[in-house]
PDB file of C-alpha atoms in Angstrom:
ATOM      1  CA  UNK A   1       0.000   0.000   0.000  1.00 47.00           C
ATOM      2  CA  UNK A   2       2.115   2.883  -1.219  1.00 55.00           C
ATOM      3  CA  UNK A   3       1.360   6.291   0.280  1.00 64.00           C
ATOM      4  CA  UNK A   4      -0.791   7.149  -2.741  1.00 65.00           C
ATOM      5  CA  UNK A   5      -3.095   4.239  -1.892  1.00 67.00           C
ATOM      6  CA  UNK A   6      -3.438   5.513   1.681  1.00 75.00           C
ATOM      7  CA  UNK A   7      -4.923   8.700   0.271  1.00 74.00           C
ATOM      8  CA  UNK A   8      -7.686   6.665  -1.345  1.00 72.00           C
ATOM      9  CA  UNK A   9      -8.321   4.329   1.585  1.00 80.00           C
ATOM     10  CA  UNK A  10     -10.603   4.556   4.599  1.00 87.00           C
ATOM     11  CA  UNK A  11      -7.488   5.294   6.670  1.00 89.00           C
ATOM     12  CA  UNK A  12      -7.684   8.953   5.569  1.00 91.00           C
ATOM     13  CA  UNK A  13      -9.776  11.209   7.802  1.00 93.00           C
ATOM     14  CA  UNK A  14     -10.827  13.859   5.237  1.00 92.00           C
ATOM     15  CA  UNK A  15     -10.861  17.397   6.588  1.00 92.00           C
ATOM     16  CA  UNK A  16      -9.982  16.300  10.112  1.00 94.00           C
ATOM     17  CA  UNK A  17      -7.019  17.628  12.049  1.00 95.00           C
ATOM     18  CA  UNK A  18      -8.323  16.409  15.407  1.00 94.00           C
ATOM     19  CA  UNK A  19      -8.258  12.860  16.743  1.00 93.00           C
ATOM     20  CA  UNK A  20      -9.303  11.371  20.056  1.00 90.00           C
ATOM     21  CA  UNK A  21      -8.757   7.891  21.407  1.00 86.00           C
ATOM     22  CA  UNK A  22      -9.891   6.989  24.890  1.00 78.00           C
ATOM     23  CA  UNK A  23      -9.304  10.228  26.813  1.00 83.00           C
ATOM     24  CA  UNK A  24      -6.210  11.390  24.907  1.00 87.00           C
ATOM     25  CA  UNK A  25      -6.453  13.646  21.877  1.00 90.00           C
ATOM     26  CA  UNK A  26      -4.349  15.621  19.423  1.00 92.00           C
ATOM     27  CA  UNK A  27      -5.221  18.587  17.268  1.00 93.00           C
ATOM     28  CA  UNK A  28      -3.376  20.716  14.762  1.00 95.00           C
ATOM     29  CA  UNK A  29      -4.748  23.995  13.521  1.00 93.00           C
ATOM     30  CA  UNK A  30      -3.443  24.388   9.948  1.00 94.00           C
ATOM     31  CA  UNK A  31      -1.759  27.671   9.108  1.00 95.00           C
ATOM     32  CA  UNK A  32      -1.820  29.365   5.717  1.00 96.00           C
ATOM     33  CA  UNK A  33      -0.010  27.305   3.088  1.00 97.00           C
ATOM     34  CA  UNK A  34       0.020  24.069   5.106  1.00 97.00           C
ATOM     35  CA  UNK A  35      -1.475  20.738   4.141  1.00 96.00           C
ATOM     36  CA  UNK A  36      -2.185  18.411   7.058  1.00 97.00           C
ATOM     37  CA  UNK A  37      -3.706  14.963   6.584  1.00 95.00           C
ATOM     38  CA  UNK A  38      -4.648  12.619   9.428  1.00 95.00           C
ATOM     39  CA  UNK A  39      -4.701   8.856   8.802  1.00 93.00           C
ATOM     40  CA  UNK A  40      -6.283   6.579  11.415  1.00 92.00           C
ATOM     41  CA  UNK A  41      -4.104   3.547  10.661  1.00 91.00           C
ATOM     42  CA  UNK A  42      -4.818   1.284  13.639  1.00 88.00           C
ATOM     43  CA  UNK A  43      -7.310  -1.334  12.524  1.00 81.00           C
ATOM     44  CA  UNK A  44      -8.362  -1.840  16.152  1.00 82.00           C
ATOM     45  CA  UNK A  45     -10.109   1.552  16.076  1.00 83.00           C
ATOM     46  CA  UNK A  46     -10.562   1.745  12.279  1.00 86.00           C
ATOM     47  CA  UNK A  47     -11.389  -1.741  10.931  1.00 83.00           C
ATOM     48  CA  UNK A  48     -11.628  -0.401   7.367  1.00 84.00           C
ATOM     49  CA  UNK A  49      -7.939   0.532   7.288  1.00 85.00           C
ATOM     50  CA  UNK A  50      -5.912  -2.323   5.846  1.00 82.00           C
ATOM     51  CA  UNK A  51      -2.421  -0.882   6.459  1.00 83.00           C
ATOM     52  CA  UNK A  52      -1.609  -3.534   9.088  1.00 79.00           C
ATOM     53  CA  UNK A  53      -2.337  -6.317   6.585  1.00 80.00           C
ATOM     54  CA  UNK A  54      -0.213  -4.567   3.963  1.00 79.00           C
ATOM     55  CA  UNK A  55       2.746  -4.119   6.316  1.00 81.00           C
ATOM     56  CA  UNK A  56       2.697  -7.481   8.095  1.00 80.00           C
ATOM     57  CA  UNK A  57       0.378  -9.727   6.092  1.00 76.00           C
ATOM     58  CA  UNK A  58      -1.090 -12.426   8.294  1.00 76.00           C
ATOM     59  CA  UNK A  59       1.608 -12.045  10.963  1.00 75.00           C
ATOM     60  CA  UNK A  60      -0.024 -11.244  14.291  1.00 74.00           C
ATOM     61  CA  UNK A  61       1.153  -9.390  17.383  1.00 77.00           C
ATOM     62  CA  UNK A  62       2.886  -6.502  15.621  1.00 84.00           C
ATOM     63  CA  UNK A  63       2.704  -3.202  17.501  1.00 87.00           C
ATOM     64  CA  UNK A  64       1.204  -0.339  15.493  1.00 91.00           C
ATOM     65  CA  UNK A  65       0.572   3.308  16.326  1.00 93.00           C
ATOM     66  CA  UNK A  66      -2.801   5.077  16.132  1.00 93.00           C
ATOM     67  CA  UNK A  67      -2.185   7.765  13.540  1.00 95.00           C
ATOM     68  CA  UNK A  68       0.021   8.862  10.731  1.00 94.00           C
ATOM     69  CA  UNK A  69       0.007  12.577  10.067  1.00 96.00           C
ATOM     70  CA  UNK A  70       1.239  13.981   6.765  1.00 95.00           C
ATOM     71  CA  UNK A  71       2.438  17.595   6.818  1.00 97.00           C
ATOM     72  CA  UNK A  72       3.488  19.687   3.827  1.00 96.00           C
ATOM     73  CA  UNK A  73       4.475  23.300   3.430  1.00 96.00           C
ATOM     74  CA  UNK A  74       6.458  24.622   0.485  1.00 95.00           C
ATOM     75  CA  UNK A  75       8.996  21.873  -0.314  1.00 94.00           C
ATOM     76  CA  UNK A  76       8.951  20.345   3.180  1.00 95.00           C
ATOM     77  CA  UNK A  77       7.307  16.933   3.690  1.00 95.00           C
ATOM     78  CA  UNK A  78       6.847  15.269   7.095  1.00 96.00           C
ATOM     79  CA  UNK A  79       5.295  11.958   8.051  1.00 95.00           C
ATOM     80  CA  UNK A  80       4.645  11.774  11.769  1.00 97.00           C
ATOM     81  CA  UNK A  81       3.799   8.576  13.627  1.00 96.00           C
ATOM     82  CA  UNK A  82       1.432   9.342  16.521  1.00 96.00           C
ATOM     83  CA  UNK A  83       0.390   7.263  19.512  1.00 95.00           C
ATOM     84  CA  UNK A  84      -2.168   8.357  22.096  1.00 94.00           C
ATOM     85  CA  UNK A  85      -2.250   6.885  25.584  1.00 92.00           C
ATOM     86  CA  UNK A  86      -4.554   7.431  28.516  1.00 87.00           C
ATOM     87  CA  UNK A  87      -1.561   7.129  30.877  1.00 88.00           C
ATOM     88  CA  UNK A  88       2.051   8.255  30.285  1.00 86.00           C
ATOM     89  CA  UNK A  89       3.046   5.210  32.340  1.00 88.00           C
ATOM     90  CA  UNK A  90       2.514   3.244  29.099  1.00 90.00           C
ATOM     91  CA  UNK A  91       5.306   5.183  27.385  1.00 93.00           C
ATOM     92  CA  UNK A  92       7.350   2.031  26.722  1.00 93.00           C
ATOM     93  CA  UNK A  93       4.517   0.438  24.778  1.00 94.00           C
ATOM     94  CA  UNK A  94       3.867   3.688  22.879  1.00 95.00           C
ATOM     95  CA  UNK A  95       7.561   3.998  21.971  1.00 96.00           C
ATOM     96  CA  UNK A  96       7.564   0.458  20.545  1.00 96.00           C
ATOM     97  CA  UNK A  97       4.395   1.184  18.566  1.00 95.00           C
ATOM     98  CA  UNK A  98       5.698   4.305  16.777  1.00 97.00           C
ATOM     99  CA  UNK A  99       9.146   2.810  16.104  1.00 96.00           C
ATOM    100  CA  UNK A 100       7.765  -0.497  14.809  1.00 94.00           C
ATOM    101  CA  UNK A 101       5.237   1.202  12.543  1.00 93.00           C
ATOM    102  CA  UNK A 102       7.873   3.574  11.154  1.00 93.00           C
ATOM    103  CA  UNK A 103      10.506   0.870  10.581  1.00 92.00           C
ATOM    104  CA  UNK A 104       8.056  -1.330   8.700  1.00 89.00           C
ATOM    105  CA  UNK A 105       6.436   1.522   6.769  1.00 87.00           C
ATOM    106  CA  UNK A 106       9.651   3.225   5.610  1.00 87.00           C
ATOM    107  CA  UNK A 107      10.724   0.314   3.412  1.00 84.00           C
ATOM    108  CA  UNK A 108       7.745   1.108   1.163  1.00 80.00           C
ATOM    109  CA  UNK A 109       8.599   4.785   0.610  1.00 79.00           C
ATOM    110  CA  UNK A 110      11.390   6.731  -1.003  1.00 77.00           C
ATOM    111  CA  UNK A 111      13.180   8.835   1.615  1.00 77.00           C
ATOM    112  CA  UNK A 112      11.860  12.181   0.401  1.00 85.00           C
ATOM    113  CA  UNK A 113      10.316  13.150   3.738  1.00 92.00           C
ATOM    114  CA  UNK A 114      11.277  13.762   7.360  1.00 95.00           C
ATOM    115  CA  UNK A 115      10.025  11.111   9.770  1.00 95.00           C
ATOM    116  CA  UNK A 116       8.834  12.233  13.199  1.00 97.00           C
ATOM    117  CA  UNK A 117       7.147  10.650  16.218  1.00 97.00           C
ATOM    118  CA  UNK A 118       4.657  12.093  18.669  1.00 96.00           C
ATOM    119  CA  UNK A 119       3.413  10.381  21.811  1.00 94.00           C
ATOM    120  CA  UNK A 120       0.682  12.025  23.825  1.00 91.00           C
ATOM    121  CA  UNK A 121      -0.881  11.035  27.132  1.00 87.00           C
ATOM    122  CA  UNK A 122      -3.584  12.765  29.098  1.00 82.00           C
ATOM    123  CA  UNK A 123      -2.460  11.729  32.562  1.00 82.00           C
ATOM    124  CA  UNK A 124      -0.384   9.544  34.822  1.00 80.00           C
ATOM    125  CA  UNK A 125       3.172   9.666  36.093  1.00 81.00           C
ATOM    126  CA  UNK A 126       6.228   9.309  33.903  1.00 82.00           C
ATOM    127  CA  UNK A 127       7.857   5.876  34.115  1.00 86.00           C
ATOM    128  CA  UNK A 128      11.341   5.470  35.587  1.00 88.00           C
ATOM    129  CA  UNK A 129      12.601   4.506  32.109  1.00 92.00           C
ATOM    130  CA  UNK A 130      11.481   7.846  30.614  1.00 90.00           C
ATOM    131  CA  UNK A 131      15.023   8.865  29.569  1.00 93.00           C
ATOM    132  CA  UNK A 132      15.624   5.419  28.049  1.00 95.00           C
ATOM    133  CA  UNK A 133      12.530   5.826  25.863  1.00 95.00           C
ATOM    134  CA  UNK A 134      13.691   9.312  24.859  1.00 95.00           C
ATOM    135  CA  UNK A 135      17.042   7.820  23.768  1.00 96.00           C
ATOM    136  CA  UNK A 136      15.266   5.176  21.674  1.00 97.00           C
ATOM    137  CA  UNK A 137      13.188   7.841  19.923  1.00 96.00           C
ATOM    138  CA  UNK A 138      16.251  10.061  19.432  1.00 96.00           C
ATOM    139  CA  UNK A 139      18.177   7.171  17.871  1.00 97.00           C
ATOM    140  CA  UNK A 140      15.325   6.350  15.492  1.00 96.00           C
ATOM    141  CA  UNK A 141      14.022   9.808  14.548  1.00 96.00           C
ATOM    142  CA  UNK A 142      16.825  12.258  15.394  1.00 94.00           C
ATOM    143  CA  UNK A 143      17.036  15.466  17.384  1.00 92.00           C
ATOM    144  CA  UNK A 144      13.899  17.659  17.343  1.00 92.00           C
ATOM    145  CA  UNK A 145      11.998  14.974  15.407  1.00 95.00           C
ATOM    146  CA  UNK A 146      10.008  13.545  18.309  1.00 94.00           C
ATOM    147  CA  UNK A 147       8.026  14.736  21.296  1.00 93.00           C
ATOM    148  CA  UNK A 148       6.518  13.063  24.327  1.00 90.00           C
ATOM    149  CA  UNK A 149       3.697  15.282  25.447  1.00 82.00           C
ATOM    150  CA  UNK A 150       1.237  15.341  28.291  1.00 64.00           C
ATOM    151  CA  UNK A 151       0.569  19.060  28.003  1.00 65.00           C
ATOM    152  CA  UNK A 152      -2.491  20.633  26.482  1.00 57.00           C
ATOM    153  CA  UNK A 153      -1.287  22.877  23.640  1.00 70.00           C
ATOM    154  CA  UNK A 154      -0.347  22.715  19.979  1.00 83.00           C
ATOM    155  CA  UNK A 155       2.669  20.468  20.606  1.00 91.00           C
ATOM    156  CA  UNK A 156       1.943  18.249  17.583  1.00 94.00           C
ATOM    157  CA  UNK A 157       1.665  21.326  15.358  1.00 94.00           C
ATOM    158  CA  UNK A 158       4.949  22.634  16.752  1.00 93.00           C
ATOM    159  CA  UNK A 159       6.670  19.308  16.064  1.00 94.00           C
ATOM    160  CA  UNK A 160       5.358  19.154  12.502  1.00 96.00           C
ATOM    161  CA  UNK A 161       6.528  22.722  11.875  1.00 95.00           C
ATOM    162  CA  UNK A 162      10.008  22.076  13.293  1.00 93.00           C
ATOM    163  CA  UNK A 163       9.555  24.172  16.431  1.00 88.00           C
ATOM    164  CA  UNK A 164      11.571  22.477  19.235  1.00 77.00           C
ATOM    165  CA  UNK A 165       9.599  21.215  22.249  1.00 66.00           C
ATOM    166  CA  UNK A 166       9.237  23.636  25.104  1.00 64.00           C
ATOM    167  CA  UNK A 167      11.106  22.214  28.078  1.00 57.00           C
ATOM    168  CA  UNK A 168      11.318  23.321  31.645  1.00 43.00           C
ATOM    169  CA  UNK A 169       7.981  25.131  31.600  1.00 41.00           C
ATOM    170  CA  UNK A 170       7.063  26.370  35.035  1.00 38.00           C
ATOM    171  CA  UNK A 171      10.593  26.110  36.381  1.00 36.00           C
ATOM    172  CA  UNK A 172      12.490  29.176  37.418  1.00 36.00           C
ATOM    173  CA  UNK A 173      16.139  29.645  36.661  1.00 37.00           C
ATOM    174  CA  UNK A 174      18.314  30.439  39.639  1.00 38.00           C
ATOM    175  CA  UNK A 175      19.687  33.932  39.504  1.00 39.00           C
ATOM    176  CA  UNK A 176      23.276  34.483  40.603  1.00 39.00           C
TER     177      UNK A 176
END
């Protein structure tokens, strides 16, 4: 299922730049000149999407993320692999889902895009292995090409646009 076929499949969510699963959600408000396409690729929540069968055939047990988001502006092209979790404590599982989906999907595309990953959770406490999961995402996607977010703002839009994640919000710097 080349990317062109995804455009014609039931994976595409026409006109939607908002997605909710369980209690977690993501939204991107398109700016002038941007094209943003959401694809609900997980056949658990979208049985009509056949991407899993294309990527893995009859093999079962493969971890897959919830969404793929295509972003274009001028000559820039981004494909972002998105996983939503109710609890950030499931970060390890989410990390495996976005990496596995990307690694399997990328063999079917020419490398004429930037790959990114976005994991969002609406609650919970960060797992002890948080930094380990960050390293895995950094190794796979590169610096400034992933975000782990449990904040309510346009973090996915910022990631797609290449705006680095805001860190240390709410913390004061010590003055000398």
